[in-house]
PDB file of C-alpha atoms in Angstrom:
ATOM      1  CA  MET A 715     119.532  61.414  84.616  1.00 45.00           C
ATOM      2  CA  GLU A 716     122.829  59.938  85.737  1.00 43.00           C
ATOM      3  CA  ASP A 717     125.746  59.804  83.311  1.00 45.00           C
ATOM      4  CA  VAL A 718     126.850  56.304  82.442  1.00 40.00           C
ATOM      5  CA  GLY A 719     130.023  54.703  81.198  1.00 39.00           C
ATOM      6  CA  VAL A 720     132.858  52.932  82.946  1.00 38.00           C
ATOM      7  CA  VAL A 721     136.405  54.234  82.662  1.00 37.00           C
ATOM      8  CA  GLU A 722     139.130  51.586  82.517  1.00 39.00           C
ATOM      9  CA  CYS A 723     142.674  52.955  82.447  1.00 40.00           C
ATOM     10  CA  LEU A 724     146.201  52.320  83.671  1.00 41.00           C
ATOM     11  CA  THR A 725     148.554  54.780  85.310  1.00 38.00           C
ATOM     12  CA  THR A 726     152.250  54.106  85.888  1.00 36.00           C
ATOM     13  CA  CYS A 727     153.815  56.555  88.272  1.00 37.00           C
ATOM     14  CA  ASP A 728     157.479  56.563  89.211  1.00 36.00           C
ATOM     15  CA  GLY A 729     157.737  60.342  89.465  1.00 34.00           C
ATOM     16  CA  ILE A 730     155.624  63.427  89.723  1.00 32.00           C
ATOM     17  CA  TYR A 731     155.022  65.485  86.616  1.00 32.00           C
ATOM     18  CA  GLU A 732     156.158  69.010  87.240  1.00 34.00           C
ATOM     19  CA  GLY A 733     153.952  71.482  85.356  1.00 36.00           C
ATOM     20  CA  ASP A 734     155.116  74.792  84.044  1.00 39.00           C
ATOM     21  CA  SER A 735     154.467  77.343  86.769  1.00 37.00           C
ATOM     22  CA  ASN A 736     155.333  80.386  84.708  1.00 39.00           C
ATOM     23  CA  HIS A 737     151.937  81.054  83.209  1.00 40.00           C
ATOM     24  CA  SER A 738     150.641  84.549  83.511  1.00 38.00           C
ATOM     25  CA  ARG A 739     147.802  85.292  85.834  1.00 38.00           C
ATOM     26  CA  ARG A 740     144.656  86.713  84.387  1.00 39.00           C
ATOM     27  CA  ARG A 741     144.117  90.211  85.665  1.00 36.00           C
ATOM     28  CA  HIS A 742     140.985  92.292  85.555  1.00 38.00           C
ATOM     29  CA  HIS A 743     141.218  96.052  85.840  1.00 37.00           C
ATOM     30  CA  HIS A 744     138.167  98.277  86.163  1.00 37.00           C
ATOM     31  CA  HIS A 745     138.246 102.054  85.874  1.00 34.00           C
ATOM     32  CA  HIS A 746     135.801 104.110  87.924  1.00 33.00           C
ATOM     33  CA  HIS A 747     135.710 107.637  86.508  1.00 30.00           C
ATOM     34  CA  LEU A 748     134.931 109.881  89.462  1.00 29.00           C
ATOM     35  CA  VAL A 749     136.556 113.229  88.711  1.00 27.00           C
ATOM     36  CA  VAL A 750     138.667 114.871  91.432  1.00 29.00           C
ATOM     37  CA  ALA A 751     138.236 118.638  91.773  1.00 28.00           C
ATOM     38  CA  SER A 752     141.348 119.447  93.786  1.00 30.00           C
ATOM     39  CA  ALA A 753     145.006 118.843  93.089  1.00 30.00           C
ATOM     40  CA  MET A 754     145.377 116.702  96.233  1.00 35.00           C
ATOM     41  CA  SER A 755     148.312 118.796  97.520  1.00 37.00           C
ATOM     42  CA  HIS A 756     150.330 118.313  94.287  1.00 39.00           C
ATOM     43  CA  ASN A 757     152.167 121.365  92.944  1.00 36.00           C
ATOM     44  CA  LYS A 758     150.964 120.563  89.434  1.00 41.00           C
ATOM     45  CA  ALA A 759     147.208 120.832  88.845  1.00 42.00           C
ATOM     46  CA  LEU A 760     145.452 117.631  87.794  1.00 41.00           C
ATOM     47  CA  SER A 761     143.568 117.312  84.538  1.00 41.00           C
ATOM     48  CA  PRO A 762     139.771 117.191  84.971  1.00 35.00           C
ATOM     49  CA  ALA A 763     139.898 113.795  83.283  1.00 32.00           C
ATOM     50  CA  THR A 764     142.092 112.352  86.057  1.00 49.00           C
ATOM     51  CA  SER A 765     140.096 109.700  87.883  1.00 72.00           C
ATOM     52  CA  VAL A 766     140.103 108.632  91.485  1.00 73.00           C
ATOM     53  CA  HIS A 767     141.136 105.198  90.254  1.00 72.00           C
ATOM     54  CA  GLU A 768     144.324 106.662  88.792  1.00 80.00           C
ATOM     55  CA  LEU A 769     145.052 108.731  91.886  1.00 83.00           C
ATOM     56  CA  LEU A 770     144.785 105.691  94.123  1.00 85.00           C
ATOM     57  CA  GLN A 771     146.975 103.474  91.938  1.00 86.00           C
ATOM     58  CA  CYS A 772     150.460 102.915  93.329  1.00 89.00           C
ATOM     59  CA  PRO A 773     153.061 103.832  90.677  1.00 89.00           C
ATOM     60  CA  VAL A 774     155.282 100.898  91.710  1.00 90.00           C
ATOM     61  CA  CYS A 775     152.966  97.871  92.024  1.00 90.00           C
ATOM     62  CA  THR A 776     149.945  99.450  90.213  1.00 86.00           C
ATOM     63  CA  ASN A 777     147.607  98.097  92.907  1.00 82.00           C
ATOM     64  CA  PHE A 778     145.138 100.233  94.844  1.00 80.00           C
ATOM     65  CA  MET A 779     146.709 102.128  97.728  1.00 86.00           C
ATOM     66  CA  PHE A 780     145.083 101.725 101.137  1.00 82.00           C
ATOM     67  CA  PRO A 781     145.822 103.847 104.232  1.00 85.00           C
ATOM     68  CA  PRO A 782     148.483 104.606 105.217  1.00 89.00           C
ATOM     69  CA  ILE A 783     149.286 106.255 101.864  1.00 90.00           C
ATOM     70  CA  HIS A 784     152.738 107.837 101.755  1.00 91.00           C
ATOM     71  CA  GLN A 785     154.117 110.736  99.746  1.00 91.00           C
ATOM     72  CA  CYS A 786     157.428 112.477  99.119  1.00 91.00           C
ATOM     73  CA  LEU A 787     158.103 116.202  99.572  1.00 90.00           C
ATOM     74  CA  ASN A 788     157.047 116.759  95.949  1.00 91.00           C
ATOM     75  CA  GLY A 789     153.673 115.105  96.540  1.00 89.00           C
ATOM     76  CA  HIS A 790     154.271 111.817  94.698  1.00 91.00           C
ATOM     77  CA  THR A 791     152.385 108.981  96.403  1.00 91.00           C
ATOM     78  CA  LEU A 792     153.002 105.266  96.875  1.00 91.00           C
ATOM     79  CA  CYS A 793     151.594 102.452  98.982  1.00 89.00           C
ATOM     80  CA  SER A 794     152.974 101.390 102.350  1.00 87.00           C
ATOM     81  CA  ILE A 795     154.210  98.033 101.006  1.00 89.00           C
ATOM     82  CA  CYS A 796     156.205  99.573  98.168  1.00 91.00           C
ATOM     83  CA  LYS A 797     157.625 102.235 100.483  1.00 89.00           C
ATOM     84  CA  LEU A 798     159.622  99.438 102.105  1.00 87.00           C
ATOM     85  CA  ARG A 799     160.921  98.268  98.720  1.00 88.00           C
ATOM     86  CA  VAL A 800     162.305 101.495  97.260  1.00 89.00           C
ATOM     87  CA  ASN A 801     165.131 102.128  99.750  1.00 85.00           C
ATOM     88  CA  ASN A 802     163.550 105.351 101.013  1.00 84.00           C
ATOM     89  CA  ARG A 803     163.696 106.980  97.560  1.00 87.00           C
ATOM     90  CA  CYS A 804     160.679 108.287  95.669  1.00 91.00           C
ATOM     91  CA  PRO A 805     160.308 106.139  92.517  1.00 89.00           C
ATOM     92  CA  THR A 806     159.053 109.160  90.569  1.00 90.00           C
ATOM     93  CA  CYS A 807     161.498 111.982  91.400  1.00 92.00           C
ATOM     94  CA  ARG A 808     164.181 110.079  93.371  1.00 89.00           C
ATOM     95  CA  GLU A 809     163.891 112.468  96.323  1.00 88.00           C
ATOM     96  CA  GLU A 810     164.352 110.989  99.777  1.00 85.00           C
ATOM     97  CA  LEU A 811     161.158 109.716 101.378  1.00 84.00           C
ATOM     98  CA  GLY A 812     160.288 110.669 104.897  1.00 83.00           C
ATOM     99  CA  ASP A 813     157.284 109.647 106.933  1.00 87.00           C
ATOM    100  CA  ILE A 814     154.783 111.974 105.263  1.00 90.00           C
ATOM    101  CA  ARG A 815     151.278 110.619 104.784  1.00 91.00           C
ATOM    102  CA  CYS A 816     148.902 111.896 102.123  1.00 90.00           C
ATOM    103  CA  LEU A 817     145.962 112.509 104.442  1.00 91.00           C
ATOM    104  CA  ALA A 818     143.871 114.187 101.770  1.00 88.00           C
ATOM    105  CA  LEU A 819     144.042 111.144  99.485  1.00 88.00           C
ATOM    106  CA  GLU A 820     143.337 108.845 102.442  1.00 87.00           C
ATOM    107  CA  LYS A 821     140.181 110.868 103.212  1.00 86.00           C
ATOM    108  CA  VAL A 822     139.063 110.585  99.595  1.00 83.00           C
ATOM    109  CA  ALA A 823     139.685 106.833  99.671  1.00 80.00           C
ATOM    110  CA  GLU A 824     137.637 106.389 102.851  1.00 80.00           C
ATOM    111  CA  SER A 825     134.660 108.146 101.255  1.00 80.00           C
ATOM    112  CA  LEU A 826     134.513 105.915  98.178  1.00 79.00           C
ATOM    113  CA  GLU A 827     132.361 102.905  97.396  1.00 81.00           C
ATOM    114  CA  LEU A 828     133.781 100.702  94.660  1.00 79.00           C
ATOM    115  CA  PRO A 829     132.610  97.587  92.829  1.00 84.00           C
ATOM    116  CA  CYS A 830     134.423  94.301  93.342  1.00 88.00           C
ATOM    117  CA  LYS A 831     137.296  93.872  90.886  1.00 84.00           C
ATOM    118  CA  TYR A 832     135.629  90.633  89.777  1.00 88.00           C
ATOM    119  CA  CYS A 833     132.501  92.445  88.555  1.00 86.00           C
ATOM    120  CA  SER A 834     133.286  91.382  84.964  1.00 84.00           C
ATOM    121  CA  LEU A 835     133.083  87.769  86.193  1.00 84.00           C
ATOM    122  CA  GLY A 836     129.636  88.278  87.751  1.00 86.00           C
ATOM    123  CA  CYS A 837     130.048  89.896  91.182  1.00 90.00           C
ATOM    124  CA  MET A 838     127.654  92.838  91.528  1.00 90.00           C
ATOM    125  CA  GLU A 839     128.638  93.828  95.088  1.00 87.00           C
ATOM    126  CA  ILE A 840     129.747  97.375  95.978  1.00 87.00           C
ATOM    127  CA  PHE A 841     131.858  98.044  99.067  1.00 83.00           C
ATOM    128  CA  PRO A 842     133.367 100.889 101.038  1.00 84.00           C
ATOM    129  CA  TYR A 843     136.961 101.310  99.954  1.00 77.00           C
ATOM    130  CA  ASP A 844     138.453  99.855 103.147  1.00 75.00           C
ATOM    131  CA  ASN A 845     136.302  96.674 102.885  1.00 84.00           C
ATOM    132  CA  LYS A 846     137.077  95.981  99.255  1.00 83.00           C
ATOM    133  CA  LEU A 847     140.231  93.887  99.770  1.00 81.00           C
ATOM    134  CA  LYS A 848     138.643  91.732 102.474  1.00 86.00           C
ATOM    135  CA  HIS A 849     135.724  90.886 100.210  1.00 90.00           C
ATOM    136  CA  GLU A 850     137.861  90.195  97.131  1.00 87.00           C
ATOM    137  CA  ALA A 851     139.976  87.686  99.050  1.00 86.00           C
ATOM    138  CA  GLN A 852     136.819  85.574  99.569  1.00 86.00           C
ATOM    139  CA  CYS A 853     134.693  86.583  96.576  1.00 90.00           C
ATOM    140  CA  ASN A 854     132.855  83.628  95.064  1.00 87.00           C
ATOM    141  CA  PHE A 855     133.584  84.997  91.593  1.00 89.00           C
ATOM    142  CA  ARG A 856     137.358  85.220  92.025  1.00 91.00           C
ATOM    143  CA  PRO A 857     139.431  83.012  89.706  1.00 92.00           C
ATOM    144  CA  TYR A 858     140.392  79.524  90.858  1.00 94.00           C
ATOM    145  CA  ASN A 859     143.942  78.347  91.492  1.00 92.00           C
ATOM    146  CA  CYS A 860     145.238  75.450  89.431  1.00 94.00           C
ATOM    147  CA  PRO A 861     144.154  72.274  91.294  1.00 93.00           C
ATOM    148  CA  TYR A 862     147.120  70.172  90.198  1.00 92.00           C
ATOM    149  CA  PRO A 863     148.878  68.781  93.312  1.00 88.00           C
ATOM    150  CA  GLY A 864     152.511  68.951  94.228  1.00 72.00           C
ATOM    151  CA  SER A 865     153.713  71.382  91.546  1.00 63.00           C
ATOM    152  CA  GLU A 866     152.959  74.718  93.229  1.00 75.00           C
ATOM    153  CA  CYS A 867     151.541  75.845  89.892  1.00 88.00           C
ATOM    154  CA  SER A 868     150.730  79.569  89.897  1.00 90.00           C
ATOM    155  CA  VAL A 869     148.158  79.532  87.084  1.00 94.00           C
ATOM    156  CA  VAL A 870     144.703  80.937  87.896  1.00 92.00           C
ATOM    157  CA  GLY A 871     141.559  81.205  85.807  1.00 93.00           C
ATOM    158  CA  ASP A 872     137.973  80.122  85.364  1.00 92.00           C
ATOM    159  CA  ILE A 873     136.983  76.457  85.182  1.00 95.00           C
ATOM    160  CA  PRO A 874     137.053  76.031  81.367  1.00 94.00           C
ATOM    161  CA  PHE A 875     140.499  77.638  81.235  1.00 95.00           C
ATOM    162  CA  LEU A 876     141.834  75.387  84.027  1.00 96.00           C
ATOM    163  CA  VAL A 877     140.407  72.242  82.412  1.00 96.00           C
ATOM    164  CA  GLY A 878     142.381  73.037  79.262  1.00 96.00           C
ATOM    165  CA  HIS A 879     145.449  73.882  81.333  1.00 95.00           C
ATOM    166  CA  LEU A 880     145.302  70.527  83.187  1.00 95.00           C
ATOM    167  CA  ARG A 881     144.966  68.649  79.915  1.00 94.00           C
ATOM    168  CA  GLU A 882     147.623  70.516  77.931  1.00 94.00           C
ATOM    169  CA  ASP A 883     150.224  71.497  80.546  1.00 93.00           C
ATOM    170  CA  HIS A 884     149.893  68.822  83.252  1.00 92.00           C
ATOM    171  CA  LYS A 885     148.872  65.995  80.867  1.00 93.00           C
ATOM    172  CA  VAL A 886     146.004  64.887  83.108  1.00 93.00           C
ATOM    173  CA  ASP A 887     143.702  62.220  81.642  1.00 91.00           C
ATOM    174  CA  MET A 888     140.207  63.499  80.808  1.00 94.00           C
ATOM    175  CA  HIS A 889     137.197  61.180  80.867  1.00 93.00           C
ATOM    176  CA  ILE A 890     133.480  61.527  80.304  1.00 95.00           C
ATOM    177  CA  GLY A 891     131.195  59.611  82.637  1.00 95.00           C
ATOM    178  CA  SER A 892     130.242  59.293  86.271  1.00 95.00           C
ATOM    179  CA  THR A 893     131.703  55.820  86.947  1.00 94.00           C
ATOM    180  CA  PHE A 894     135.317  54.730  86.843  1.00 91.00           C
ATOM    181  CA  ASN A 895     137.651  51.822  87.450  1.00 89.00           C
ATOM    182  CA  HIS A 896     141.278  52.934  87.661  1.00 86.00           C
ATOM    183  CA  LEU A 897     144.351  50.743  88.167  1.00 84.00           C
ATOM    184  CA  TYR A 898     147.094  52.702  89.923  1.00 81.00           C
ATOM    185  CA  VAL A 899     150.591  51.222  89.633  1.00 79.00           C
ATOM    186  CA  LYS A 900     153.713  52.352  91.469  1.00 75.00           C
ATOM    187  CA  SER A 901     157.002  50.487  91.390  1.00 71.00           C
ATOM    188  CA  ASN A 902     158.210  51.792  94.771  1.00 70.00           C
ATOM    189  CA  PRO A 903     155.292  51.582  97.225  1.00 64.00           C
ATOM    190  CA  ARG A 904     157.527  52.649 100.145  1.00 65.00           C
ATOM    191  CA  GLU A 905     158.037  56.106  98.695  1.00 65.00           C
ATOM    192  CA  VAL A 906     155.816  58.665 100.421  1.00 59.00           C
ATOM    193  CA  ASP A 907     157.625  61.976  99.818  1.00 55.00           C
ATOM    194  CA  ASN A 908     155.939  64.059  97.106  1.00 52.00           C
ATOM    195  CA  ALA A 909     153.772  61.100  96.131  1.00 63.00           C
ATOM    196  CA  ALA A 910     150.812  63.209  95.048  1.00 67.00           C
ATOM    197  CA  ARG A 911     148.971  62.413  91.852  1.00 78.00           C
ATOM    198  CA  MET A 912     145.866  63.660  90.060  1.00 73.00           C
ATOM    199  CA  LEU A 913     144.685  60.464  88.414  1.00 77.00           C
ATOM    200  CA  MET A 914     142.090  61.966  86.099  1.00 90.00           C
ATOM    201  CA  VAL A 915     139.437  64.617  85.566  1.00 94.00           C
ATOM    202  CA  PHE A 916     135.817  63.557  84.997  1.00 93.00           C
ATOM    203  CA  ASN A 917     133.197  65.442  83.014  1.00 96.00           C
ATOM    204  CA  CYS A 918     129.718  64.488  84.168  1.00 96.00           C
ATOM    205  CA  TYR A 919     126.487  66.358  84.961  1.00 96.00           C
ATOM    206  CA  SER A 920     128.015  69.290  83.001  1.00 96.00           C
ATOM    207  CA  GLN A 921     130.646  69.661  85.751  1.00 97.00           C
ATOM    208  CA  TYR A 922     134.268  68.634  86.296  1.00 97.00           C
ATOM    209  CA  PHE A 923     135.710  66.513  89.124  1.00 97.00           C
ATOM    210  CA  CYS A 924     139.353  65.698  89.986  1.00 95.00           C
ATOM    211  CA  LEU A 925     140.327  62.286  91.355  1.00 94.00           C
ATOM    212  CA  HIS A 926     143.401  62.425  93.613  1.00 93.00           C
ATOM    213  CA  PHE A 927     145.637  59.706  95.019  1.00 89.00           C
ATOM    214  CA  GLU A 928     148.373  60.594  97.514  1.00 87.00           C
ATOM    215  CA  ALA A 929     150.804  58.890  99.880  1.00 85.00           C
ATOM    216  CA  PHE A 930     151.647  60.455 103.239  1.00 86.00           C
ATOM    217  CA  LEU A 931     152.483  59.627 106.852  1.00 84.00           C
ATOM    218  CA  LEU A 932     149.600  59.391 109.312  1.00 85.00           C
ATOM    219  CA  GLY A 933     151.590  59.780 112.488  1.00 84.00           C
ATOM    220  CA  MET A 934     154.379  57.277 111.821  1.00 84.00           C
ATOM    221  CA  ALA A 935     152.278  55.013 109.614  1.00 85.00           C
ATOM    222  CA  PRO A 936     152.573  55.247 105.807  1.00 85.00           C
ATOM    223  CA  VAL A 937     149.129  55.447 104.221  1.00 89.00           C
ATOM    224  CA  TYR A 938     147.438  56.267 100.919  1.00 90.00           C
ATOM    225  CA  ILE A 939     144.397  58.469 100.450  1.00 92.00           C
ATOM    226  CA  ALA A 940     142.024  58.789  97.499  1.00 93.00           C
ATOM    227  CA  PHE A 941     139.541  61.650  97.279  1.00 96.00           C
ATOM    228  CA  LEU A 942     137.507  63.715  94.856  1.00 96.00           C
ATOM    229  CA  ARG A 943     137.517  67.498  94.380  1.00 97.00           C
ATOM    230  CA  PHE A 944     134.866  69.514  92.580  1.00 97.00           C
ATOM    231  CA  MET A 945     135.927  72.157  90.059  1.00 97.00           C
ATOM    232  CA  GLY A 946     133.684  74.904  91.398  1.00 95.00           C
ATOM    233  CA  ASP A 947     132.695  76.452  94.720  1.00 92.00           C
ATOM    234  CA  ALA A 948     131.707  74.641  97.917  1.00 93.00           C
ATOM    235  CA  VAL A 949     127.986  75.402  97.573  1.00 93.00           C
ATOM    236  CA  GLU A 950     127.830  73.657  94.207  1.00 94.00           C
ATOM    237  CA  ALA A 951     130.059  70.815  95.454  1.00 96.00           C
ATOM    238  CA  ARG A 952     127.495  69.915  98.116  1.00 95.00           C
ATOM    239  CA  LYS A 953     124.995  69.059  95.388  1.00 96.00           C
ATOM    240  CA  PHE A 954     127.029  65.939  94.565  1.00 97.00           C
ATOM    241  CA  GLY A 955     128.136  62.761  96.276  1.00 97.00           C
ATOM    242  CA  TYR A 956     130.688  60.108  95.409  1.00 97.00           C
ATOM    243  CA  ARG A 957     131.767  56.607  96.324  1.00 97.00           C
ATOM    244  CA  LEU A 958     135.267  55.103  96.205  1.00 96.00           C
ATOM    245  CA  GLU A 959     136.233  51.492  96.784  1.00 95.00           C
ATOM    246  CA  VAL A 960     139.382  49.403  96.647  1.00 93.00           C
ATOM    247  CA  GLY A 961     139.699  45.693  97.219  1.00 88.00           C
ATOM    248  CA  ALA A 962     140.862  42.241  96.206  1.00 85.00           C
ATOM    249  CA  ASN A 963     141.131  38.729  97.597  1.00 81.00           C
ATOM    250  CA  GLY A 964     137.620  38.874  99.027  1.00 85.00           C
ATOM    251  CA  ARG A 965     138.215  42.150 100.950  1.00 87.00           C
ATOM    252  CA  LYS A 966     136.972  45.653 100.207  1.00 92.00           C
ATOM    253  CA  LEU A 967     137.243  49.186 101.609  1.00 94.00           C
ATOM    254  CA  ILE A 968     134.501  51.701 100.771  1.00 96.00           C
ATOM    255  CA  TRP A 969     134.236  55.470 101.219  1.00 96.00           C
ATOM    256  CA  GLU A 970     131.236  57.706 100.531  1.00 97.00           C
ATOM    257  CA  GLY A 971     131.332  61.453 100.871  1.00 96.00           C
ATOM    258  CA  THR A 972     130.837  64.891  99.344  1.00 97.00           C
ATOM    259  CA  PRO A 973     133.517  66.213  96.989  1.00 97.00           C
ATOM    260  CA  ARG A 974     135.517  69.165  98.270  1.00 97.00           C
ATOM    261  CA  SER A 975     135.775  72.358  96.263  1.00 96.00           C
ATOM    262  CA  ILE A 976     139.101  73.107  94.587  1.00 95.00           C
ATOM    263  CA  ARG A 977     139.049  76.268  96.733  1.00 94.00           C
ATOM    264  CA  ASP A 978     140.447  73.818  99.313  1.00 93.00           C
ATOM    265  CA  SER A 979     143.958  72.719  98.349  1.00 90.00           C
ATOM    266  CA  ASP A 980     144.730  69.030  97.938  1.00 90.00           C
ATOM    267  CA  GLN A 981     146.980  69.295 101.007  1.00 88.00           C
ATOM    268  CA  LYS A 982     144.110  70.696 103.083  1.00 92.00           C
ATOM    269  CA  VAL A 983     141.826  67.848 102.017  1.00 93.00           C
ATOM    270  CA  ARG A 984     144.534  65.283 102.697  1.00 91.00           C
ATOM    271  CA  ASP A 985     145.378  66.704 106.121  1.00 91.00           C
ATOM    272  CA  SER A 986     141.699  66.635 107.113  1.00 94.00           C
ATOM    273  CA  HIS A 987     141.608  62.917 106.136  1.00 94.00           C
ATOM    274  CA  ASP A 988     138.498  63.578 104.043  1.00 96.00           C
ATOM    275  CA  GLY A 989     138.732  60.584 101.748  1.00 96.00           C
ATOM    276  CA  LEU A 990     139.378  56.863 101.472  1.00 96.00           C
ATOM    277  CA  ILE A 991     142.461  56.114 103.614  1.00 94.00           C
ATOM    278  CA  ILE A 992     144.298  52.842 102.955  1.00 92.00           C
ATOM    279  CA  GLN A 993     147.156  51.603 105.124  1.00 90.00           C
ATOM    280  CA  ARG A 994     150.175  50.573 103.084  1.00 86.00           C
ATOM    281  CA  ASN A 995     150.110  46.974 104.287  1.00 87.00           C
ATOM    282  CA  MET A 996     146.454  46.732 103.262  1.00 88.00           C
ATOM    283  CA  ALA A 997     147.200  48.350  99.889  1.00 87.00           C
ATOM    284  CA  LEU A 998     149.965  45.810  99.259  1.00 86.00           C
ATOM    285  CA  PHE A 999     147.607  42.999 100.303  1.00 87.00           C
ATOM    286  CA  PHE A1000     145.133  44.239  97.690  1.00 86.00           C
ATOM    287  CA  SER A1001     147.990  44.382  95.169  1.00 83.00           C
ATOM    288  CA  GLY A1002     148.715  40.646  95.475  1.00 78.00           C
ATOM    289  CA  GLY A1003     151.929  39.007  94.267  1.00 67.00           C
ATOM    290  CA  ASP A1004     155.155  39.578  96.181  1.00 71.00           C
ATOM    291  CA  ARG A1005     154.002  42.980  97.531  1.00 69.00           C
ATOM    292  CA  LYS A1006     156.995  44.740  95.998  1.00 73.00           C
ATOM    293  CA  GLN A1007     154.859  46.711  93.590  1.00 77.00           C
ATOM    294  CA  LEU A1008     151.675  48.633  94.298  1.00 82.00           C
ATOM    295  CA  LYS A1009     148.784  47.707  92.008  1.00 84.00           C
ATOM    296  CA  LEU A1010     145.680  49.252  93.457  1.00 86.00           C
ATOM    297  CA  ARG A1011     142.357  49.337  91.628  1.00 87.00           C
ATOM    298  CA  VAL A1012     140.299  52.394  92.584  1.00 90.00           C
ATOM    299  CA  ALA A1013     136.668  52.135  91.487  1.00 93.00           C
ATOM    300  CA  GLY A1014     133.796  54.492  92.126  1.00 94.00           C
ATOM    301  CA  ARG A1015     131.005  56.663  90.894  1.00 96.00           C
ATOM    302  CA  ILE A1016     129.706  60.216  91.177  1.00 97.00           C
ATOM    303  CA  TRP A1017     126.058  61.136  91.584  1.00 97.00           C
ATOM    304  CA  LYS A1018     123.919  64.205  91.911  1.00 95.00           C
ATOM    305  CA  GLU A1019     122.127  64.400  95.226  1.00 89.00           C
ATOM    306  CA  ASN A1020     118.313  63.943  95.070  1.00 79.00           C
ATOM    307  CA  SER A1021     118.594  62.820  91.456  1.00 55.00           C
ATOM    308  CA  THR A1022     116.425  59.976  90.268  1.00 43.00           C
TER     309      THR A1022
END
């Protein structure tokens, strides 16, 4: 059954709220205890308890090492990315690094099958070592980036964590219900640079949706766009639809569509024009008065597809 309740609220926006981007990322480390029998060309024998996971962990960045894996003359290993960062000096013994590759460790790596690092979040897939990174970059269980626009916020997490982050750190309005009626006010309607705003987050159908309103140039023409993003993946987003409308003085513009997943950035959605686009002159016409201030009422509703 469809959620009910109309949201009536007022936003004044003369600047963009800059959220704190210094939050720590949530990291998930998983240890796979496959014991290595040989010393992997090291002078010092390895303990039987040493795991392949530990052998393949770069001592500088602590990430998995993928071929090419480099080593110094004393057998200390590091990844190819960090080799460029350490000024040709081994970070363990400070000996000069050459171009020696640890072929034995590379062979061990190529023979492994490892679970996705997001297995604790629900991914049960297992991959050959060299396919692991490619999968994890697109894994459906990977954490989501903060969906707040314009701030380049680096926070990542699951949906409940990000909802709290948007409310507490970005001060986004939270509303319950599938219908809304929002009055957006801006004192300088000719400003288009960095004019990105998340108007509110809706909780309906046990899901969360973000309403965006942004100003940008379409070619040389200044326009506004309103659109909805779904806090979840694209498959779940396609189960919902939404309608936006703006109007006044006997005129109305209407948009109906499917919300985009927050996997797609607000800039990507905006640049694909996937939303209700309003030319500035039309927006000022809807605002009434002397057209020196933007007062645009954005109304709409969200529904679940095939719901009765």
